[in-house]
mmCIF file of C-alpha atoms in Angstrom:
data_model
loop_
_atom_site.group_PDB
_atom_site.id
_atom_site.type_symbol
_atom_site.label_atom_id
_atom_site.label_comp_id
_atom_site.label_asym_id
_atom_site.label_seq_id
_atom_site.Cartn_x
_atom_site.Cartn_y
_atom_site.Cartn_z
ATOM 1 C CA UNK A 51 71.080 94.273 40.853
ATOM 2 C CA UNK A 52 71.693 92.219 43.881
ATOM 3 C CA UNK A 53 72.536 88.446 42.374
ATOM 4 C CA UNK A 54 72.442 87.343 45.998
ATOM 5 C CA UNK A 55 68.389 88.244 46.527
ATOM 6 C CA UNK A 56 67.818 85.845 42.931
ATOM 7 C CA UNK A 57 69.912 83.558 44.398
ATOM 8 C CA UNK A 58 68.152 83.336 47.699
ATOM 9 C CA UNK A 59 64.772 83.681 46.474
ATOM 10 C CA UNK A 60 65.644 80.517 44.244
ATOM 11 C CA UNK A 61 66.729 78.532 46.813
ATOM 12 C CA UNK A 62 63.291 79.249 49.055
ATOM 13 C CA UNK A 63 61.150 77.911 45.759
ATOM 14 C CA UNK A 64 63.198 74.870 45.282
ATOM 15 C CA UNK A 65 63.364 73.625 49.155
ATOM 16 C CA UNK A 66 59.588 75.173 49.498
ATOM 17 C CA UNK A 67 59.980 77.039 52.067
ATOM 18 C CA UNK A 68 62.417 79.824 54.170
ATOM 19 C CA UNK A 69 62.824 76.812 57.047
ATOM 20 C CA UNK A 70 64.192 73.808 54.368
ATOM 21 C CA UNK A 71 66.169 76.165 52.733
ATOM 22 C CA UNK A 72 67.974 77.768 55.843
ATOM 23 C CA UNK A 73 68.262 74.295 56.977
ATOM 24 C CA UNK A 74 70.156 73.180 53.356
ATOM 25 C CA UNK A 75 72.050 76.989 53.313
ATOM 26 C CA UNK A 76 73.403 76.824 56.804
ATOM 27 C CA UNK A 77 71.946 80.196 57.251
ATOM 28 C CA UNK A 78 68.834 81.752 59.388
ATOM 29 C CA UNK A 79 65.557 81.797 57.859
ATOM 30 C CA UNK A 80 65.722 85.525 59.004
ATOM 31 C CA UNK A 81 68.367 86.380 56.280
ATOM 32 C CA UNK A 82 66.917 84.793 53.514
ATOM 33 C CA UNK A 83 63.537 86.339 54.627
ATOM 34 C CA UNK A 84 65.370 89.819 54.400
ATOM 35 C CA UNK A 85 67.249 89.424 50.760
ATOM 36 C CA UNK A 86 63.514 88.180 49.497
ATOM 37 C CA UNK A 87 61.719 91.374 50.612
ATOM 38 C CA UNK A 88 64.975 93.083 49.004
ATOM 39 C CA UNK A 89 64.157 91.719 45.706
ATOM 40 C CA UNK A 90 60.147 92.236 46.339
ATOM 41 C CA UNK A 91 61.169 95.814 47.167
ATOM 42 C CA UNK A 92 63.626 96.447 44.708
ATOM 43 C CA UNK A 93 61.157 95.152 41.732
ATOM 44 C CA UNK A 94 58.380 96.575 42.820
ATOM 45 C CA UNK A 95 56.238 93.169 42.891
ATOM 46 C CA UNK A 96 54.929 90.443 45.091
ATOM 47 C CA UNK A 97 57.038 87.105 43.909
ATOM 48 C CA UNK A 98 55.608 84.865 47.212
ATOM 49 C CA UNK A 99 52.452 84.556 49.198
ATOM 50 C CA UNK A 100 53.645 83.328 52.528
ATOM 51 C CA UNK A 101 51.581 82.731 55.943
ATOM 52 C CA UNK A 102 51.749 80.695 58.667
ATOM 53 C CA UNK A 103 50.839 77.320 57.113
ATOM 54 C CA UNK A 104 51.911 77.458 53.826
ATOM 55 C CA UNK A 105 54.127 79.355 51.140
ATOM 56 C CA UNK A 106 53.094 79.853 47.680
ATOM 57 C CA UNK A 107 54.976 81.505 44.358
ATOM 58 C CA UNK A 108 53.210 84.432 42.203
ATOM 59 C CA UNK A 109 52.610 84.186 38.679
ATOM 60 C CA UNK A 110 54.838 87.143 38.512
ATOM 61 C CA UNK A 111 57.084 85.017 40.979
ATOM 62 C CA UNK A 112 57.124 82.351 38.587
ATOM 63 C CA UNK A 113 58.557 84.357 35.565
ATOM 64 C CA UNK A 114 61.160 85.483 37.502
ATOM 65 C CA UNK A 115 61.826 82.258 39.339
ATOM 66 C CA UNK A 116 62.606 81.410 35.607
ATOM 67 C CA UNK A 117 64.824 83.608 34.044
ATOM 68 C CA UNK A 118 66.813 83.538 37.675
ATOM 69 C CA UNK A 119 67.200 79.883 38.161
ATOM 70 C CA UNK A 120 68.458 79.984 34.122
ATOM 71 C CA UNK A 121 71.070 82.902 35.275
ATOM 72 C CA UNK A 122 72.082 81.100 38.150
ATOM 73 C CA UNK A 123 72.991 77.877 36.272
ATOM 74 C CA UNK A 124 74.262 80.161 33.360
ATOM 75 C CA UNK A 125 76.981 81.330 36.639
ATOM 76 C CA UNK A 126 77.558 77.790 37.716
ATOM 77 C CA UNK A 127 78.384 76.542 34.274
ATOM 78 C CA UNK A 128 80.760 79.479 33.855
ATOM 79 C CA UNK A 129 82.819 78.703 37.367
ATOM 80 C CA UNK A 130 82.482 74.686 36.477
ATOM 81 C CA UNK A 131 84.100 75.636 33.400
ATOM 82 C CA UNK A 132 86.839 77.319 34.942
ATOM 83 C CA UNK A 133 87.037 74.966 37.754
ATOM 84 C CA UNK A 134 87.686 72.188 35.409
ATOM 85 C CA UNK A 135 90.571 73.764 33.663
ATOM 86 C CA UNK A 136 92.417 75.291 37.441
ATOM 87 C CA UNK A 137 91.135 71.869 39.121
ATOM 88 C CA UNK A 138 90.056 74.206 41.884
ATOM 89 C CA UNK A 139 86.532 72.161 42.941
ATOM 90 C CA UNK A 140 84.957 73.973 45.812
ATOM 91 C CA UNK A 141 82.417 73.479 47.761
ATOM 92 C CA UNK A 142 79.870 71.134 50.548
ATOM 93 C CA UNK A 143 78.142 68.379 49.072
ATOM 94 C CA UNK A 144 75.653 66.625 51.676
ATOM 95 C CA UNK A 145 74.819 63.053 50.519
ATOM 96 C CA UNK A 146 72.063 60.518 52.648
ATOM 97 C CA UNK A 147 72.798 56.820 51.928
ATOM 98 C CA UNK A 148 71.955 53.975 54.681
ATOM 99 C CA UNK A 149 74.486 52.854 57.544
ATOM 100 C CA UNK A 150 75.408 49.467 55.447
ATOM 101 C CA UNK A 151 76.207 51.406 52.489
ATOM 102 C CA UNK A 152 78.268 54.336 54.919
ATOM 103 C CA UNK A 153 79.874 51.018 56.665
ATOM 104 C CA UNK A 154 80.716 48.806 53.223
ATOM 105 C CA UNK A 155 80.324 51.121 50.040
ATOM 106 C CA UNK A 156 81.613 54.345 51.012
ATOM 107 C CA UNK A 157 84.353 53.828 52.915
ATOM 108 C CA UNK A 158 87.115 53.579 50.618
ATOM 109 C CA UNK A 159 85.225 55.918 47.759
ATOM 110 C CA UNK A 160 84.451 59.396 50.185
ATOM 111 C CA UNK A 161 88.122 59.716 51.261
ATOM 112 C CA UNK A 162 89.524 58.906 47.361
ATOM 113 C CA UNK A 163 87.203 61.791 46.457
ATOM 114 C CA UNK A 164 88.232 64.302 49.326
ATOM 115 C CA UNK A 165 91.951 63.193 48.900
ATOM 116 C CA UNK A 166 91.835 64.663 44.908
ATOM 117 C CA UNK A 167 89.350 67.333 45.946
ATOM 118 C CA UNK A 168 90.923 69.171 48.739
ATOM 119 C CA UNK A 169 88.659 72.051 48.775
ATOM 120 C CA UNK A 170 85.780 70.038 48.689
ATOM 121 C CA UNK A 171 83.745 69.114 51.757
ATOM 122 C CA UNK A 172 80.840 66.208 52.443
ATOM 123 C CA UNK A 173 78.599 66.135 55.484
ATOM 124 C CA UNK A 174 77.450 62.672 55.206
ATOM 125 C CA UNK A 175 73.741 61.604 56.652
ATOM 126 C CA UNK A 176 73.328 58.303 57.901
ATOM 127 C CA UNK A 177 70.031 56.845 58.405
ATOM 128 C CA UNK A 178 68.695 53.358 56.867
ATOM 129 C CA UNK A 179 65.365 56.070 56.907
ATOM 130 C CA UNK A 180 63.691 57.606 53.825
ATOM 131 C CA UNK A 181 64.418 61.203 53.902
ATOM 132 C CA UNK A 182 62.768 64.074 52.092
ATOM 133 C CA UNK A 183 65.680 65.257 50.192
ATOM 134 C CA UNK A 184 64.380 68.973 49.808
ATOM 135 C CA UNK A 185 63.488 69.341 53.534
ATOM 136 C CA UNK A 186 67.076 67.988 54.643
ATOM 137 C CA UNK A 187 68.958 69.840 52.062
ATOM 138 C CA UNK A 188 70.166 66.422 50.434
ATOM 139 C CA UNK A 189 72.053 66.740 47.096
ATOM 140 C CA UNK A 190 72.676 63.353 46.526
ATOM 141 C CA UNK A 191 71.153 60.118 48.035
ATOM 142 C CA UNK A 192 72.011 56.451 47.715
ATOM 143 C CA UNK A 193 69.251 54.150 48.250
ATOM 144 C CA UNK A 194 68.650 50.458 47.429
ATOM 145 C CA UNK A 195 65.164 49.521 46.606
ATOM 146 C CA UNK A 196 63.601 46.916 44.646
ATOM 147 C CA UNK A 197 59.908 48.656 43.206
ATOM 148 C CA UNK A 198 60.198 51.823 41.597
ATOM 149 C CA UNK A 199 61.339 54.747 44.319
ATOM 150 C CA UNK A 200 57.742 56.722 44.755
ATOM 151 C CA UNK A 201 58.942 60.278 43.988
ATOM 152 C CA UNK A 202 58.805 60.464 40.523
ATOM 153 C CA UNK A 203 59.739 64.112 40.518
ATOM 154 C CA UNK A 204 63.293 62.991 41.373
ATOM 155 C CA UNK A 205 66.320 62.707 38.996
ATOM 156 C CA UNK A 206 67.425 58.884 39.347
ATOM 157 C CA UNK A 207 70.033 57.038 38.026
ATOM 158 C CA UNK A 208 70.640 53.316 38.523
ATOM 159 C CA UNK A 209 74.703 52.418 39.680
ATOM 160 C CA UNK A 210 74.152 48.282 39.891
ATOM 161 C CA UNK A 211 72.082 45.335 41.396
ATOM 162 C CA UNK A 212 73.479 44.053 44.379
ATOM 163 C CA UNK A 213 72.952 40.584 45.288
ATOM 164 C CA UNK A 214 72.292 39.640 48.580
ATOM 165 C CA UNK A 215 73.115 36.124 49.975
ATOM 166 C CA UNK A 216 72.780 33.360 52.975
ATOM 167 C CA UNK A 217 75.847 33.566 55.013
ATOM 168 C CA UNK A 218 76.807 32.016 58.056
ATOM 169 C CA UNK A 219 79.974 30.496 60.206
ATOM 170 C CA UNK A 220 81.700 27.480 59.218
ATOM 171 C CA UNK A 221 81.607 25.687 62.214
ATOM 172 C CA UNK A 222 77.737 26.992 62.832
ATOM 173 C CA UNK A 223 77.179 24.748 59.541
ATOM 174 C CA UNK A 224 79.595 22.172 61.016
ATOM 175 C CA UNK A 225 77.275 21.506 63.696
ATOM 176 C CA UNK A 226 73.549 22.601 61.565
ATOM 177 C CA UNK A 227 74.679 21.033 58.354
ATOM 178 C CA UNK A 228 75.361 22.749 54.950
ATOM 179 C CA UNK A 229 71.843 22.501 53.118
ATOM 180 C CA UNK A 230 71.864 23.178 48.934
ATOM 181 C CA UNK A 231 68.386 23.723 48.840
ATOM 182 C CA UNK A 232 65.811 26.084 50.666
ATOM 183 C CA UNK A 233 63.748 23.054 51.611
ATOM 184 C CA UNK A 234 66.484 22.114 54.198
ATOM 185 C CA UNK A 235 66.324 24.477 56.190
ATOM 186 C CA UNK A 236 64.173 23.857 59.040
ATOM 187 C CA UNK A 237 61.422 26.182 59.836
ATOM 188 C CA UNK A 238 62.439 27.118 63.208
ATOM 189 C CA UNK A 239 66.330 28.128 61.923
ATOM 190 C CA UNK A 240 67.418 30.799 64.261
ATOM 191 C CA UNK A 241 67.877 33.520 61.808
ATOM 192 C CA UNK A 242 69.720 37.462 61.888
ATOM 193 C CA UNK A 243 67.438 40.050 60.647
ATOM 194 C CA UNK A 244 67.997 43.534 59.020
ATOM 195 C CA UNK A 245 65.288 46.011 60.853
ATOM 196 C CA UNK A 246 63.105 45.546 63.851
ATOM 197 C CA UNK A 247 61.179 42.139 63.132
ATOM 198 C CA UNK A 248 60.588 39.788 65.850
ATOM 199 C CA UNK A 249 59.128 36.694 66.249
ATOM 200 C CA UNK A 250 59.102 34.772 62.895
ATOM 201 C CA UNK A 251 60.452 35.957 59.660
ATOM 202 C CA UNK A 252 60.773 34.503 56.574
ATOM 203 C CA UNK A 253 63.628 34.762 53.739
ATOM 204 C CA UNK A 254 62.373 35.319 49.739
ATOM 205 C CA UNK A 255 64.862 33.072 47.758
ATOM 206 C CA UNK A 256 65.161 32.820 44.216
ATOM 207 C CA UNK A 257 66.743 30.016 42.258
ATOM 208 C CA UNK A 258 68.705 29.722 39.335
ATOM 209 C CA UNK A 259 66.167 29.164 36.859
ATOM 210 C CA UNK A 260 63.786 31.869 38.928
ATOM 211 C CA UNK A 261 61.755 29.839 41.082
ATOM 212 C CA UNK A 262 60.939 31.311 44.438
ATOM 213 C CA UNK A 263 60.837 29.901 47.843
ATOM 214 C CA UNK A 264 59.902 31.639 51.402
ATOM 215 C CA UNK A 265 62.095 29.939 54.165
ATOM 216 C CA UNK A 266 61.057 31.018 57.623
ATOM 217 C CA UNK A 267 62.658 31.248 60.401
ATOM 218 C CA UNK A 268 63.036 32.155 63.754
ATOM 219 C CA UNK A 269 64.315 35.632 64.886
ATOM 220 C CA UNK A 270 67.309 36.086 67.090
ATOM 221 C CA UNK A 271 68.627 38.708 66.417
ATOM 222 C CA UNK A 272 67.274 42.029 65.044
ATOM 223 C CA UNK A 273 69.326 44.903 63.989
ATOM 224 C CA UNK A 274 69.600 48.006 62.101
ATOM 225 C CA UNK A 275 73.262 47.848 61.870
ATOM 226 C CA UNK A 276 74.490 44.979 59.415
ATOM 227 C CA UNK A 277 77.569 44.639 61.336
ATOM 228 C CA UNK A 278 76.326 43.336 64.474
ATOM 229 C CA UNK A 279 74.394 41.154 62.035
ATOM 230 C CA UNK A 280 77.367 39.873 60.136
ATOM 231 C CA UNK A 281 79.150 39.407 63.921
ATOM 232 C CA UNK A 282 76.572 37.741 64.710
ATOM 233 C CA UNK A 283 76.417 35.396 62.070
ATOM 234 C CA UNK A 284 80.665 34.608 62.274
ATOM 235 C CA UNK A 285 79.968 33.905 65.790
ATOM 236 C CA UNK A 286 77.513 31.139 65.314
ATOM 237 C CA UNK A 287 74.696 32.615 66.342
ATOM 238 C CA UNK A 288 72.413 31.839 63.141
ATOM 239 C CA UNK A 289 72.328 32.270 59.514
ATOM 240 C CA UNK A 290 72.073 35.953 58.025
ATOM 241 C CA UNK A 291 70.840 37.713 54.233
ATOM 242 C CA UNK A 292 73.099 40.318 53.735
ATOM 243 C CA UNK A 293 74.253 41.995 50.063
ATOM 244 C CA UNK A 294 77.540 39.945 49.136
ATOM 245 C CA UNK A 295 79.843 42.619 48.938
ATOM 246 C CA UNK A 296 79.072 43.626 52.502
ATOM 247 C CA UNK A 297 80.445 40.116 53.174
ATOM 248 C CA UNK A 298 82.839 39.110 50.420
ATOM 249 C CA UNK A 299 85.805 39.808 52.621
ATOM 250 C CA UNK A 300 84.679 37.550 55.335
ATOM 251 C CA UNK A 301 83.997 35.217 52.658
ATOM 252 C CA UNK A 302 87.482 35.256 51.271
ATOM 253 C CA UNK A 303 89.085 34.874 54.275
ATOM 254 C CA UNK A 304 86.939 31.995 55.907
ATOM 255 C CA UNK A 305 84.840 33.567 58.363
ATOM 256 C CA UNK A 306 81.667 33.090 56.816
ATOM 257 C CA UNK A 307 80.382 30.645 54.103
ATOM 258 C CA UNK A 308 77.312 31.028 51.328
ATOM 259 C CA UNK A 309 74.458 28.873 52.166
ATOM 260 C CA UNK A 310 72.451 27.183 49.622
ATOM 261 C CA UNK A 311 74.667 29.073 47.107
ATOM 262 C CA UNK A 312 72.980 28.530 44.407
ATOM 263 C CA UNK A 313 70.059 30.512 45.286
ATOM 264 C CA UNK A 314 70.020 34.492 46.274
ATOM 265 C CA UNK A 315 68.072 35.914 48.860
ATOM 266 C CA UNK A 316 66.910 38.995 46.589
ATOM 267 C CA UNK A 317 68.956 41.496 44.104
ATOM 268 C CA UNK A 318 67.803 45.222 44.623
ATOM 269 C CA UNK A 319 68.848 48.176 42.630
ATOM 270 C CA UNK A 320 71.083 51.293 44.099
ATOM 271 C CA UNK A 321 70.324 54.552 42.294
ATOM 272 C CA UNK A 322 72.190 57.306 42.810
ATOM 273 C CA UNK A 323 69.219 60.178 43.978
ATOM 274 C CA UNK A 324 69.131 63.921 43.236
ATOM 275 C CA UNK A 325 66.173 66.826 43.819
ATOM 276 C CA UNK A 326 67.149 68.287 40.168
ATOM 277 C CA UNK A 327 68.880 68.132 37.537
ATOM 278 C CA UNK A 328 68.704 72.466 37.326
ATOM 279 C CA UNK A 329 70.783 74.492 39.533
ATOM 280 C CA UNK A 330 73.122 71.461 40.434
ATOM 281 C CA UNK A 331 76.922 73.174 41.953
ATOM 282 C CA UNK A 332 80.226 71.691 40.220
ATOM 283 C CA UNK A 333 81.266 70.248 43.244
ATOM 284 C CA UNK A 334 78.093 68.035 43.432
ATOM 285 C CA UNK A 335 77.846 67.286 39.903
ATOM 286 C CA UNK A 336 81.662 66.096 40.335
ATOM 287 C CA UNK A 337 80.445 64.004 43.291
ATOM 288 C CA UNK A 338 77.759 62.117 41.584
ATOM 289 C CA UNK A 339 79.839 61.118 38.355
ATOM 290 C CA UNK A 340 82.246 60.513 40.448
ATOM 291 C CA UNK A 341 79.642 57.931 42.468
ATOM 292 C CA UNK A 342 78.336 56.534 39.099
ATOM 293 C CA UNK A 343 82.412 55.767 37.888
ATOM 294 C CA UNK A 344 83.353 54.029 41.318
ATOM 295 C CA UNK A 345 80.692 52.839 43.307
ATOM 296 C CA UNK A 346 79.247 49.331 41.009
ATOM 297 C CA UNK A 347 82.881 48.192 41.547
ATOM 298 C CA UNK A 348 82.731 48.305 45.000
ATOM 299 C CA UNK A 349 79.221 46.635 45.251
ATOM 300 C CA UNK A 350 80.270 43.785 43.254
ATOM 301 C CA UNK A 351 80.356 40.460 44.596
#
């Protein structure tokens, strides 16, 4: 008995395919192509139906998928266990979040968790992009949204709301006026946008007692990168909506101000994203309750 072939074969079902899961292993497909037809050879039965196009499990594949992916996590739990009690975490957890949350959320938390996890690596994707977890070998994604995330086949767990506000420069308001309503704001405002919008855009702000205005406004700047944005914004160039903790020091120290502060300019939730909630390595699972501990206190306002 060769754990490595279950192993391997496991890891082809899961991703869907040789190419995802070479991608997510760091390996060739070649190699994991070779361990499967081990395992096909050594039991004497066809576990996958593969072409050119697509790749498909047996009903014999999906027995054995079974009892392997409950040995496999029968393995993990035993090294966790042992883990836990030597403090000897090993291992490379990739995680996907968006460049705001790599800029402002992360920053502080990745290094804490390398810093008491020495053997423990993280290859950190950046991309303000959905990704398909499975097909990028994710094991843990931060996203914000505010609907329901599509993927319903996805573990998800929600970390905090995350207000985001009207900011600009104090002597930009010096000159255009501090307004305390949406109303005030004249249509053509020169306004910083998050994403690729040009022309006229409009801001979604919600009141105290949750009524809802749309501001427009005029686009100036456009940006995927909220720090230009918030540069952008401390140098006068027009108001921006970005989540308050991204801004709160620039706040604090006077470089920006909250416009019409009684009002917020949306409140999405960040969940903490994960392809399953089988087969999941200590090192990742440390990760993510490690996430779930440290990461609302770092998106509060």
């Amino acid at each position: 008995m060769d754990l490595n072939d279950a192993f391997y074969f496991v890891q082809v079902v899961e991703k869907q395919g040789f190419t995802a899961a070479g991608r997510a292993l760091g390996i060739p497909k070649s190699r994991l192509s070779r361990h499967v037809q081990q395992l096909e050879q050594r039991l004497g039965a066809k576990l996958l139906q593969r072409n050119s196009r697509r790749l498909a499990i047996t009903e014999i594949g999906k027995e054995y998928y079974g009892h392997a992916r409950a040995a496999l996590d029968r393995m993990a739990a035993a090294e966790a266990a042992v883990q836990r009690r030597t403090n000897a975490l090993e291992g490379r957890v990739t995680v996907s979040c968006s460049v705001g949350m790599a800029q402002f959320g992360l920053t502080r938390i990745v290094p804490q968790f390398l810093a008491d996890n020495p053997r423990v690596d993280i290859a950190q994707q950046v991309s303000n992009r959905m990704v398909d977890l499975l097909e990028r070998g994710v094991d843990i994604a931060i996203r914000g949204h505010v609907d329901l995330l599509p993927d319903s086949s996805l573990v998800q767990r929600r970390l905090a709301h995350v207000a985001w506000h009207l900011f600009g420069a104090p002597d930009y308001l010096d000159r255009a006026g501090r307004p305390t309503a949406p109303d005030a704001l004249p249509a053509d405002h020169p306004g910083l946008c998050l994403g690729h919008q040009t022309g006229a855009g409009h801001w979604a702000l919600q009141g105290p007692d949750g009524t809802v205005a749309s501001v427009p406004y005029r686009v100036r700047l456009a940006s995927d990168d909220m720090s230009t944005l918030k540069q952008a914004a401390a140098d006068g160039l027009g108001l921006v909506a970005l989540p308050a903790y991204v801004c709160r020091e620039d706040v604090n120290s006077g470089r920006l101000e909250r416009v019409v502060p009684q009002w917020t300019a949306g409140e999405p939730q960040i969940s903490l994203i994960m392809p399953s909630r089988e087969g999941v390595p200590p090192a990742v699972h440390a990760f993510a309750s490690f996430l779930r501990r440290e990461l609302p206190s770092a998106l509060a306002a």
